[in-house]
Coordinates of C-alpha atoms in Angstrom, one line a residue:
X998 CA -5.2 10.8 -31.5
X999 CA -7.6 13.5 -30.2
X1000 CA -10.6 13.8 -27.8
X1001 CA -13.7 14.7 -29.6
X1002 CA -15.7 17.6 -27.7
X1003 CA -18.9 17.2 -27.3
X1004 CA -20.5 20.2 -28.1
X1005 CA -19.0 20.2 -31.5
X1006 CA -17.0 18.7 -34.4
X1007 CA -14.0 19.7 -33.7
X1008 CA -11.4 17.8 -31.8
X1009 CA -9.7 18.9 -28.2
X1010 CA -5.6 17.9 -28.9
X1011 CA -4.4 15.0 -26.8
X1012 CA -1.5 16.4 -25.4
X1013 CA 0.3 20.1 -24.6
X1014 CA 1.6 21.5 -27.9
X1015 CA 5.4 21.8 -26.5
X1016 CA 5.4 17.8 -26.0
X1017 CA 7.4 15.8 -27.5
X1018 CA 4.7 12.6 -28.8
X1019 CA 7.5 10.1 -28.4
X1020 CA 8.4 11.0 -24.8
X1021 CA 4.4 11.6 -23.8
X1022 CA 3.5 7.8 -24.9
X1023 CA 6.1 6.6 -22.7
X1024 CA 5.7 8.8 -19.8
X1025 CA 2.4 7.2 -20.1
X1026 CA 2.8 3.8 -20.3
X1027 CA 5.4 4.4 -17.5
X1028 CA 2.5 5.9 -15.5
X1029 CA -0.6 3.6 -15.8
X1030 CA 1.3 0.7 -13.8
X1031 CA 2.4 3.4 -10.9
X1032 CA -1.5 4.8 -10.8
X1033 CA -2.5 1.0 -10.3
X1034 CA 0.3 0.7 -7.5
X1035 CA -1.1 3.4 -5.8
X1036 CA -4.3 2.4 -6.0
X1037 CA -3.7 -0.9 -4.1
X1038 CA -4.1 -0.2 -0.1
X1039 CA -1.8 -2.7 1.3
X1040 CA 1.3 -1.1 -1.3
X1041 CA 2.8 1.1 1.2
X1042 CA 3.5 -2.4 3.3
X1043 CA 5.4 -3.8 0.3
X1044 CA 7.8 -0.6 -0.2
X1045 CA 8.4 -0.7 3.6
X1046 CA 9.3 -4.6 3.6
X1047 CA 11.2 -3.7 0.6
X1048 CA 13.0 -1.0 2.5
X1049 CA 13.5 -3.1 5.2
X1050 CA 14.9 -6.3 3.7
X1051 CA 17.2 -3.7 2.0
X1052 CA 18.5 -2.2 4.8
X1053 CA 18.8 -5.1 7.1
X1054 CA 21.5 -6.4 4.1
X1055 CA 23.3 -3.4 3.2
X1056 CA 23.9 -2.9 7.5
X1057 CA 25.3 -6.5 7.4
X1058 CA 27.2 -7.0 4.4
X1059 CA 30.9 -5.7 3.2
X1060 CA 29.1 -2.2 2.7
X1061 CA 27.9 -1.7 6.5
X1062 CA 30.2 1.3 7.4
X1063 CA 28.6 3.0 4.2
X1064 CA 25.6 2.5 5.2
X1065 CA 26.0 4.1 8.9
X1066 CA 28.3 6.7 7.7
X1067 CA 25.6 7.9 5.2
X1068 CA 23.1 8.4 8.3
X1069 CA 25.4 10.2 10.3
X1070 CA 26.5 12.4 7.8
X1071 CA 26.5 16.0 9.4
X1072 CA 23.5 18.3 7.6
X1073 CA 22.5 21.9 8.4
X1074 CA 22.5 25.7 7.7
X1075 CA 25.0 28.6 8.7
X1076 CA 23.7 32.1 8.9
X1077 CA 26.0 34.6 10.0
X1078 CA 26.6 33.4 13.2
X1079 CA 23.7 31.1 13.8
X1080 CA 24.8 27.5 12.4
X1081 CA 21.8 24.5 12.7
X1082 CA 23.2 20.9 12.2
X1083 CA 22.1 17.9 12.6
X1084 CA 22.8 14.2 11.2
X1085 CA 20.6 13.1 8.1
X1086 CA 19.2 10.7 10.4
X1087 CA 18.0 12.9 12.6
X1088 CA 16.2 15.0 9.7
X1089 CA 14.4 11.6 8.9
X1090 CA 13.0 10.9 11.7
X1091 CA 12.8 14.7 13.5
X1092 CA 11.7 16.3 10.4
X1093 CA 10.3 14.1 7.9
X1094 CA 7.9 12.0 10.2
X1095 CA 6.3 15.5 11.2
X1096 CA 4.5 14.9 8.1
X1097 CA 3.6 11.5 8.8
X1098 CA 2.5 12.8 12.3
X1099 CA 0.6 15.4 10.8
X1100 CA -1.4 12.9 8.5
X1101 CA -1.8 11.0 11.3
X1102 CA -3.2 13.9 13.3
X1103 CA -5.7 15.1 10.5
X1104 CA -6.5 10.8 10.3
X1105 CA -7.9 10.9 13.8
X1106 CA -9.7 13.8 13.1
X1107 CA -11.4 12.7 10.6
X1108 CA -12.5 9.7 12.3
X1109 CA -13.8 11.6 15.2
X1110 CA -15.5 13.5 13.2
X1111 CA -17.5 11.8 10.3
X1112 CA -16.0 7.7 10.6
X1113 CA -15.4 4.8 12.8
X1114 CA -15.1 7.2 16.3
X1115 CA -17.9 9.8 15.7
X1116 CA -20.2 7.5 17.6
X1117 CA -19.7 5.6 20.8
X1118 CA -21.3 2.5 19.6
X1119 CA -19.1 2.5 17.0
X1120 CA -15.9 3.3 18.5
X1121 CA -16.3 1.2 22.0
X1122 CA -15.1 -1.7 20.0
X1123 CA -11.8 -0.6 18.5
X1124 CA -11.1 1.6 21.2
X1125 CA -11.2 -1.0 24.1
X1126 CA -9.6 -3.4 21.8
X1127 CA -6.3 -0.8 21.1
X1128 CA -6.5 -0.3 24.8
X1129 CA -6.2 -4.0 26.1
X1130 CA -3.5 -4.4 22.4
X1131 CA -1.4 -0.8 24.5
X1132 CA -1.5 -2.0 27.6
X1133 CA -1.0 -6.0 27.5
X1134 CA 2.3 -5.3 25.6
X1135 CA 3.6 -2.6 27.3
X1136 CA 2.9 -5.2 31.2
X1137 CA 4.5 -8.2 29.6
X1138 CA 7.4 -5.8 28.6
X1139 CA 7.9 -4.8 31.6
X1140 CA 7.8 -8.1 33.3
X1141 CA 10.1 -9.3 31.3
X1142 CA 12.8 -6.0 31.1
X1143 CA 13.8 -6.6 34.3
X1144 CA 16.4 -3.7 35.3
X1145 CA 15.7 -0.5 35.1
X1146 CA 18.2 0.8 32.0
X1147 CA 16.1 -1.3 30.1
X1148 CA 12.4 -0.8 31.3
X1149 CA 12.6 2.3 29.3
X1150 CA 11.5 0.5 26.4
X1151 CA 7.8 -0.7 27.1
X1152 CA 6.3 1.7 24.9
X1153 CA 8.0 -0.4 21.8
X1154 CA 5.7 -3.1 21.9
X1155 CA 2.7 -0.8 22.2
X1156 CA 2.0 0.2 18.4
X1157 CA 0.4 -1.5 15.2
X1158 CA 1.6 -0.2 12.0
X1159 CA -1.2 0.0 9.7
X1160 CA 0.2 -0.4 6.1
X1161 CA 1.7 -4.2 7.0
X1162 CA -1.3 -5.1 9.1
X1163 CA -3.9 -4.0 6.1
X1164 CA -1.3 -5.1 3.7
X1165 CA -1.8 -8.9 5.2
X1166 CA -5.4 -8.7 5.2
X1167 CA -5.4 -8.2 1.5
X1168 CA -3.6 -11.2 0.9
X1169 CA -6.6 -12.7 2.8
X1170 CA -8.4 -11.8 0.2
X1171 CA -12.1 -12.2 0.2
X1172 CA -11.9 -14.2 3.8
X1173 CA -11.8 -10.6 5.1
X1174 CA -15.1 -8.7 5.7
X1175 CA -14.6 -5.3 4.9
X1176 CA -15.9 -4.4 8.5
X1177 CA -12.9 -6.4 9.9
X1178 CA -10.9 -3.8 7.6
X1179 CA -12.7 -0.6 8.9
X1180 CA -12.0 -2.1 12.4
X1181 CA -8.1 -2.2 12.3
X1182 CA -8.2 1.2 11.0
X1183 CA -10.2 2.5 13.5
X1184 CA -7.7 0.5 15.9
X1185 CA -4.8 1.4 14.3
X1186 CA -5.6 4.9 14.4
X1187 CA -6.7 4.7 18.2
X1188 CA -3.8 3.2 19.0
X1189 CA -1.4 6.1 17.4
X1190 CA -3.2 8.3 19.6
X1191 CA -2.3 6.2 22.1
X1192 CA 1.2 6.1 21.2
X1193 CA 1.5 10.1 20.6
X1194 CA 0.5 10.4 24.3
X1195 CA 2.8 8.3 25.2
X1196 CA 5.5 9.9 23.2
X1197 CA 4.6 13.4 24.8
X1198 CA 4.5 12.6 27.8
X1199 CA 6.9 9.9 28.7
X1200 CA 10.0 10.2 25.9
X1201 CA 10.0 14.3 25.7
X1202 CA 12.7 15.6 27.9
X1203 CA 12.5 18.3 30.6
X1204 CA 10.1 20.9 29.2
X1205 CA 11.1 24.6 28.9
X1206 CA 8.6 27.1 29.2
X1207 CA 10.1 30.0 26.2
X1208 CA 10.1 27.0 23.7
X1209 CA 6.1 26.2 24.8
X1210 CA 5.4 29.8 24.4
X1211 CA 7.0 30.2 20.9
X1212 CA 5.2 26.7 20.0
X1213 CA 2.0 28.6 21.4
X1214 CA 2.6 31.6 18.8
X1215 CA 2.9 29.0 16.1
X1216 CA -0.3 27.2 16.9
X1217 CA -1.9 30.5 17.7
X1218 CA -0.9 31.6 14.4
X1219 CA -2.6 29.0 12.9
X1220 CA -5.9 29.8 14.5
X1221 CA -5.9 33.1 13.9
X1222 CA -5.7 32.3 9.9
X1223 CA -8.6 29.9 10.2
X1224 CA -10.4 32.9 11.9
X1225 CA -9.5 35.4 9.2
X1226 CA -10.6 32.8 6.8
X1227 CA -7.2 32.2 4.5
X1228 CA -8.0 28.9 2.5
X1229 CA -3.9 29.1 1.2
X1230 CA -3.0 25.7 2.1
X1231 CA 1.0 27.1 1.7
X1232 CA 0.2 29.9 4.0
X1233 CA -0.3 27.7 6.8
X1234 CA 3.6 26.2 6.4
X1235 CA 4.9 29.3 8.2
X1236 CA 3.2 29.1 12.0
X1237 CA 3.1 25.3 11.5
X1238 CA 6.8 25.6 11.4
X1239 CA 6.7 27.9 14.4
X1240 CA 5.1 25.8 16.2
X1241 CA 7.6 22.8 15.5
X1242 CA 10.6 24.8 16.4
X1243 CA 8.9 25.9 19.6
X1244 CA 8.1 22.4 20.7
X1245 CA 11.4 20.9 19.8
X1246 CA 13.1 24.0 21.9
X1247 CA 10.7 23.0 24.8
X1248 CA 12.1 19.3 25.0
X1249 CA 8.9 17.7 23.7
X1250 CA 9.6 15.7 20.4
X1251 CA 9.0 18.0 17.6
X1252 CA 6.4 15.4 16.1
X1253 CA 3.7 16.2 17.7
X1254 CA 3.8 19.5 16.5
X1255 CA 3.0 17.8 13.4
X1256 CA 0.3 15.8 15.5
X1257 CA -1.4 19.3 16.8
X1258 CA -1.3 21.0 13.4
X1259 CA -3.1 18.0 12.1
X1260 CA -5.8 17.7 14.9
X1261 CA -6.5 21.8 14.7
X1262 CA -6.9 21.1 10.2
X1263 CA -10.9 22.0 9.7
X1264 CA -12.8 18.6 8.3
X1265 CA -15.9 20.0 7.2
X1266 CA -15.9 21.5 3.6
X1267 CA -16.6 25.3 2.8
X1268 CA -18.8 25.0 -0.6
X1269 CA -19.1 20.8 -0.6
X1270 CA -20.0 18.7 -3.8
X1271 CA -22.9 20.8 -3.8
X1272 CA -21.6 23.8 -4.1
X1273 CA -18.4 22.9 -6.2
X1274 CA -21.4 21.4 -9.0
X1275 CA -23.4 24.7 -8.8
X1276 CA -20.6 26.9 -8.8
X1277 CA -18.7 25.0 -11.7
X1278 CA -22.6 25.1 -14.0
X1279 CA -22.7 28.5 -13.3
X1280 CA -19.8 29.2 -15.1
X1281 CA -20.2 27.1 -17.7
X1282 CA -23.4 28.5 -18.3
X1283 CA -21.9 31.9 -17.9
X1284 CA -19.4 31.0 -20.9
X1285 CA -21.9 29.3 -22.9
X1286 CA -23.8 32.7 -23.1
X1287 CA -20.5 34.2 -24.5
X1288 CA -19.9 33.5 -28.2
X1289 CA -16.8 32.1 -28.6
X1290 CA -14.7 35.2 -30.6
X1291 CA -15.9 37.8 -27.6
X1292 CA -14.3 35.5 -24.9
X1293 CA -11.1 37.2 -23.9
X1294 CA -8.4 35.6 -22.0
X1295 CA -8.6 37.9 -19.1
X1296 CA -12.4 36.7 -18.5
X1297 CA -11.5 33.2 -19.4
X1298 CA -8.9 33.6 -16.3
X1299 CA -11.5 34.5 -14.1
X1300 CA -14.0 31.9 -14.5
X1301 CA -11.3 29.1 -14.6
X1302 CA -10.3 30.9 -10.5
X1303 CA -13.6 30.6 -9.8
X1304 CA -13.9 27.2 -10.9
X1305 CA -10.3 26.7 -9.3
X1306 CA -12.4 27.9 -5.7
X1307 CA -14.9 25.3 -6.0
X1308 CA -12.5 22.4 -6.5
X1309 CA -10.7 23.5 -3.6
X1310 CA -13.3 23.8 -1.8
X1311 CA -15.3 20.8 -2.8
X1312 CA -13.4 18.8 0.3
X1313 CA -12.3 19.9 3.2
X1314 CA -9.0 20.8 3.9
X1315 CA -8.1 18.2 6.2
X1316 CA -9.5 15.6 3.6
X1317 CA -7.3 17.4 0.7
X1318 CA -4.6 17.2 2.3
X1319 CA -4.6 13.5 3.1
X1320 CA -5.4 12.8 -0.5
X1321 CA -2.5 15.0 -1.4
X1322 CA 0.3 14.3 1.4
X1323 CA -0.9 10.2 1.5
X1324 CA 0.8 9.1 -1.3
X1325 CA 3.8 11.0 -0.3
X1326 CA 4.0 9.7 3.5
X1327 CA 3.4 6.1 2.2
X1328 CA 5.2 5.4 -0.8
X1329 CA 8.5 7.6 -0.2
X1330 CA 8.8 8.9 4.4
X1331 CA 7.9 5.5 5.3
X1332 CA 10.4 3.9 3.4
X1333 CA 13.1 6.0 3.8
X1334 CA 12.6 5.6 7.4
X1335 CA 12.5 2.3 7.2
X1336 CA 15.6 2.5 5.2
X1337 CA 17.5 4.8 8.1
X1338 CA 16.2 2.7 10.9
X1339 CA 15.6 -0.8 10.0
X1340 CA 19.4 -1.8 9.3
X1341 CA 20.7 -3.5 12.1
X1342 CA 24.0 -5.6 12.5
X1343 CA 22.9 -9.2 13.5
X1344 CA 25.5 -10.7 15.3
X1345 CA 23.4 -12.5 18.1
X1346 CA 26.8 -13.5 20.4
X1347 CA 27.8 -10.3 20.6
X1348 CA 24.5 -9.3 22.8
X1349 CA 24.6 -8.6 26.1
X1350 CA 22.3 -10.1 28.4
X1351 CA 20.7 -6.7 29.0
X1352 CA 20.1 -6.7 25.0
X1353 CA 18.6 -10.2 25.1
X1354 CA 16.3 -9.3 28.0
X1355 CA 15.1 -5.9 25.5
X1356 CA 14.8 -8.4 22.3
X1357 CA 12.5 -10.7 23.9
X1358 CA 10.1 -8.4 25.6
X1359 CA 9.6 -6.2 23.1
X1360 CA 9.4 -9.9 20.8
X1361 CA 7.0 -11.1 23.3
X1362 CA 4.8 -7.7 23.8
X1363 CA 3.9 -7.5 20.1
X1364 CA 3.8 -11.7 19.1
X1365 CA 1.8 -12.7 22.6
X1366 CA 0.5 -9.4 24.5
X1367 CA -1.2 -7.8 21.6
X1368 CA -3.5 -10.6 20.7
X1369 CA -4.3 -11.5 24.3
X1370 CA -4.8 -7.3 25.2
X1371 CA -7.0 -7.2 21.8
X1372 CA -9.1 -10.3 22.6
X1373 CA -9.5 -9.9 26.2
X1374 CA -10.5 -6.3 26.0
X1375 CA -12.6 -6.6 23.5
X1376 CA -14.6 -10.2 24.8
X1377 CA -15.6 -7.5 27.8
X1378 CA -17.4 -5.0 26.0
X1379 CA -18.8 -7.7 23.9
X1380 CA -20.1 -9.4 27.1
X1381 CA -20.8 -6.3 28.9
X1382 CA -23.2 -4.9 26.1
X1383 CA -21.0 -2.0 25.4
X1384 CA -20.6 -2.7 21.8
X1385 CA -21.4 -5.6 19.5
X1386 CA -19.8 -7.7 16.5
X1387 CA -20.3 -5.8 13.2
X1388 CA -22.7 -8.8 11.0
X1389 CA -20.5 -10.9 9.2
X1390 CA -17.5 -11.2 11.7
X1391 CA -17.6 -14.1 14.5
X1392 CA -14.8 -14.1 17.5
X1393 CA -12.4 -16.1 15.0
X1394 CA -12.0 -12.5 13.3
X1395 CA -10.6 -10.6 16.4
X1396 CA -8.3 -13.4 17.2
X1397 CA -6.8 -13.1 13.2
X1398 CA -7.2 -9.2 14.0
X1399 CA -5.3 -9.6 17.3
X1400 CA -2.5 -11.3 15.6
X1401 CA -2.0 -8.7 12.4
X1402 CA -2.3 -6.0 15.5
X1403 CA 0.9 -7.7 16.5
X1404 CA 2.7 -6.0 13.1
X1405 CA 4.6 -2.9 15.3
X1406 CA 7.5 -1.9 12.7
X1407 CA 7.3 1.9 11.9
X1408 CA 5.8 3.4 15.0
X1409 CA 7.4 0.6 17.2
X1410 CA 10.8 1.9 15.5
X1411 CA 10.3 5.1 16.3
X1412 CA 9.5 4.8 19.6
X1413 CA 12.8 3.0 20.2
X1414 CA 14.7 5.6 18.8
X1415 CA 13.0 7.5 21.7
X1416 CA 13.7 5.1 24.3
X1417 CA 16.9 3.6 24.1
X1418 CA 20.4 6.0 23.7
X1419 CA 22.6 3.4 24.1
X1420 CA 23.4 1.9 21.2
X1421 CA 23.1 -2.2 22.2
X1422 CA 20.0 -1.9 23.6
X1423 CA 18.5 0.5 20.2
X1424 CA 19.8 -2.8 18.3
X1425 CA 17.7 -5.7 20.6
X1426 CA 14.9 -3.0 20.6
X1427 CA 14.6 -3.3 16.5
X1428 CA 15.4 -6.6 15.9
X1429 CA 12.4 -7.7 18.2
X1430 CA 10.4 -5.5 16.4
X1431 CA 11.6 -6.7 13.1
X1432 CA 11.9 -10.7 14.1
X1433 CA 7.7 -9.6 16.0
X1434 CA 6.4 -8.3 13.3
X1435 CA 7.3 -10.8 10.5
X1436 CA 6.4 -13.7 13.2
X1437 CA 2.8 -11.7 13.7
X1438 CA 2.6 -11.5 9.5
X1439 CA 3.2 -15.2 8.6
X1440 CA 1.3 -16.0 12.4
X1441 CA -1.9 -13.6 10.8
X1442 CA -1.5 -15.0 7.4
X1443 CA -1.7 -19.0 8.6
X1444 CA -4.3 -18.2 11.1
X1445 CA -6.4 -16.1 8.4
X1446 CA -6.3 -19.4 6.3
X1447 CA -7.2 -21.9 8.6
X1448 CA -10.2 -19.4 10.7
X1449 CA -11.7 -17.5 8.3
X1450 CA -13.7 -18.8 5.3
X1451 CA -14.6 -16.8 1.4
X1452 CA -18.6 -16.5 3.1
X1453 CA -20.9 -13.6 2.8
X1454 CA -23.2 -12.6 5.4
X1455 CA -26.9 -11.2 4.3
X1456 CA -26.8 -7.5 5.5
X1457 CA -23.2 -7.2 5.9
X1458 CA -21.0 -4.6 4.6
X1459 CA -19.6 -5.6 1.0
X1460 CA -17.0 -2.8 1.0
X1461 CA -14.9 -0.3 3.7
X1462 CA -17.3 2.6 2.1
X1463 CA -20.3 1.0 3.7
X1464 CA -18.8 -0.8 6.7
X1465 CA -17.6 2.9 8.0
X1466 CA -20.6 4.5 7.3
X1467 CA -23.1 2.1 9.4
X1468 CA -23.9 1.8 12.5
X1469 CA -24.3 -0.7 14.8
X1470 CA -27.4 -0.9 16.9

C-alpha cells in the first residue's frame, strides 16, 4: 500500500522503513477505536465511573488492605543528606492534580479571553448561576453539619465535575441544545474558580513568608522568559516547579501553583493560521525552486525548523497545551485519582453520628442545594435584565442543568481530602459525594427525558462552535 504524491508518479511509502508491516497493521487497528474514544466528549466521565466502581470494590472486598497499603506506600528521593518522602497517595493528589490544576487554570483563561466570559452579557448567566450552585450547597451544609469538627467540610458540596455532568448530557442526546452545553462549561469552569479560591484561602495552612518568596522567584521566572520571548514549552518546567515547591513550603496547597502557571500561559498566537499558511507556502515554494538532486539534507533541515516554527506557533501556547495535556489529565490523572480516592469501606453501622451528619450534608448540598442555588440565581438575572436565555433553551433547561450541576465527584473529592483529617469523617465526606452524584446523574438523566424534547429552534446554535462564539443581545 502506498500514498501517491501528487506532484508526481511516484509513490510516498506507507510506513517508516524499520517497521515491521505485521506489527504496524495492528498497532493500527488497535489505534482507530482509541482515536474515536477520544474523540467522544463525555469519555473522560466513563473512565472515572469506571475507576470509581473499581475502587469502591477492591476497598470492600477480601483485597481491601491491598488496596490501602498500595496508597500508603512510602515514595521519595535521598540526596546526600536531604531525603523527600511522601505516600503515593499524596503524589496523586499533591503532584499529579497540579496538572489538572494547571489545565484548569489555562481553561479559564481561555474563556476570559476569547469564549463564554470575555463578555459580560455572556458570562452574567453562568456566572450567577455557579454562584447561587457555590453558595446554596455550601449554607445547606452548614445547616445541617452541626458541630464544629465537622463544619469544616462545606466546601465539598460546592463543585461540579465537568466530564460526568457533560458526559450525561450526551446521553441526552439531541434534547440538548448545544448552548445548554456551552453553558455548563462556562459554569463548570466558573465554578472551579470558585473552588480554587476557596482552596487558597480557606484549606491552606498558616502561610510562611520564605516559601511565598521562593514561589515568587518561580512565577517571576516564568515572566521573565515570556519577556525574553522563549517559545520552549519544556523550558518553562523549571520556574513552574519553583514556584510549586515555594507555595507548598508556604502552607498554601501546592495546586494552585499549577492554577497560577496556567492563568499567567499567553492565549493569543505569535504567527496564527495566517502566518503558519504563509510561512509553510513560502517554503514550499522555496523547495519547489530547488531541483530535486541539489537539495541537501542540511537545507532540507532548515526549512522543515522553519516549518516546525509555524506549527508551533499557529496556536497559542495556552491552547497547545490543552490539546496536548487534555487527553492526558482526562483519560489517565482523573482516573487514577479516582482510583486513589474513591475507594471507601461501606460499613454504614459502623458510622458515627458525627459521620452521618457529614454524609448527608454534603448528600444534601450537591442533590438539593445546587439546583435550587442554580435556578434561583439565575431566575434573578433573567428577571432583572442582566442576561437572557440563549434561543432555543426555556427555564426547563436550567432546572435539567441545575440537576447535572449536582455531579461533585473529582473536585468535591479533592476538597475533602482538604477538609477532613480524621479518617471517619474523610469516609461520610466521599460516600456523599459518591451516593450525590450518582443520585444527581440518574436525577438529570430522568428529568432530561421527561423536560426536554429532540426540537430545533430557528436561529439557534446547532453546535458548541457556534453557541460559544455568539452573543447574546
Amino acid at each position: 500500500m502506498s500514498i501517491k504524491n501528487s506532484s508526481g508518479p511516484s509513490p510516498l511509502p506507507s510506513s517508516p522503513p524499520e517497521a515491521w508491516e505485521p506489527l504496524l497493521r495492528f498497532t493500527r487497528l488497535a489505534g482507530r477505536p482509541l482515536e474515536r474514544f477520544l474523540r467522544i466528549e463525555a469519555a473522560s466521565g466513563i473512565l472515572l465511573l469506571v475507576a470509581a466502581a473499581v475502587a469502591l470494590v477492591w476497598a470492600n472486598s477480601r483485597w481491601a488492605e491491598s488496596y490501602f497499603h498500595l496508597w500508603h506506600t512510602p515514595l521519595g528521593i535521598r540526596l546526600g543528606g536531604f531525603t523527600f518522602e511522601r505516600t503515593l497517595e499524596w503524589f496523586v493528589n499533591d503532584g499529579l492534580m497540579v496538572i489538572f490544576f494547571f489545565v484548569v487554570g489555562m481553561e479559564i483563561r481561555r474563556e476570559m479571553h476569547h469564549g463564554e466570559l470575555s463578555e459580560w452579557r455572556r458570562a452574567a448567566l453562568p456566572a450567577a448561576a455557579a454562584l447561587g450552585g457555590m453558595l446554596a450547597p455550601a449554607g445547606l451544609y452548614l445547616a445541617l453539619a452541626g458541630a464544629s469538627a465537622t463544619r469544616s467540610g462545606w466546601g465539598v458540596p460546592m463543585a461540579t465535575d465537568i466530564a460526568f455532568a457533560v458526559g450525561i448530557l450526551t446521553l441526552l442526546g439531541k434534547r440538548v441544545p448545544a448552548a445548554l452545553r456551552v453553558l455548563l462549561l462556562a459554569l463548570a469552569v466558573i465554578d472551579d474558580l470558585g473552588a480554587i479560591v476557596v482552596i487558597a484561602l480557606f484549606y491552606s495552612s498558616g502561610i510562611s513568608i520564605s516559601g511565598l518568596l521562593v514561589a515568587a522567584a518561580g512565577f517571576g521566572g516564568v515572566l521573565l522568559m515570556q519577556r525574553f520571548g522563549v517559545r520552549a514549552k519544556l523550558a518553562y518546567v523549571a520556574p513552574a516547579v519553583v514556584a510549586w515547591a515555594g507555595i507548598h513550603a508556604a502552607g498554601i496547597h501546592p495546586t494552585i501553583a499549577g492554577v497560577l502557571v496556567g492563568l499567567m500561559t499567553p492565549v493569543r498566537a505569535w504567527l496564527g493560521p495566517d502566518g503558519f499558511i504563509a510561512g509553510v507556502r513560502g517554503e514550499l515554494e522555496h523547495l519547489g525552486k530547488t531541483p530535486p538532486e541539489e537539495l541537501s539534507s542540511h537545507a532540507l533541515a532548515g526549512s522543515l525548523r522553519h516549518v516546525d516554527v509555524a506549527r508551533r506557533e499557529a496556536m497559542s501556547p495556552a491552547e497547545s497545551l490543552i490539546a496536548t495535556l487534555h487527553p492526558w489529565v482526562a483519560f489517565g490523572i482523573m482516573p487514577v485519582f479516582a482510583l486513589a480516592n474513591a475507594g471507601v469501606r461501606v460499613t454504614g453501622g459502623s458510622l458515627d453520628p458525627a459521620s452521618w451528619r457529614v454524609l448527608a450534608a454534603v448528600a444534601v448540598g450537591l442533590l438539593v442545594g445546587k439546583p435550587i442555588g442554580v435556578l434561583l440565581a439565575s431566575s434573578v438575572v433573567l428577571r432583572l435584565r442582566l442576561a437572557t436565555l440563549p434561543l432555543g433553551m426555556r427555564r426547563r433547561h436550567l432546572v435539567v442543568l441545575g440537576v447535572v450541576a449536582g455531579v461533585g465527584f473529582t473536585m468535591a473529592l479533592f476538597i475533602a481530602q482538604l477538609a477532613f483529617s480524621d479518617a471517619s469523617l474523610l469516609a461520610a465526606a466521599k460516600l456523599g459525594v459518591l451516593a450525590a452524584s450518582g443520585g444527581a446523574a440518574i436525577i438529570g438523566l430522568v428529568l432530561g427525558r421527561l423536560l426536554l424534547a429532540p426540537v430545533k429552534t430557528a436561529g439557534s446554535a446547532q453546535t458548541a462552535d457556534e453557541a460559544e462564539s455568539s452573543t447574546v443581545a
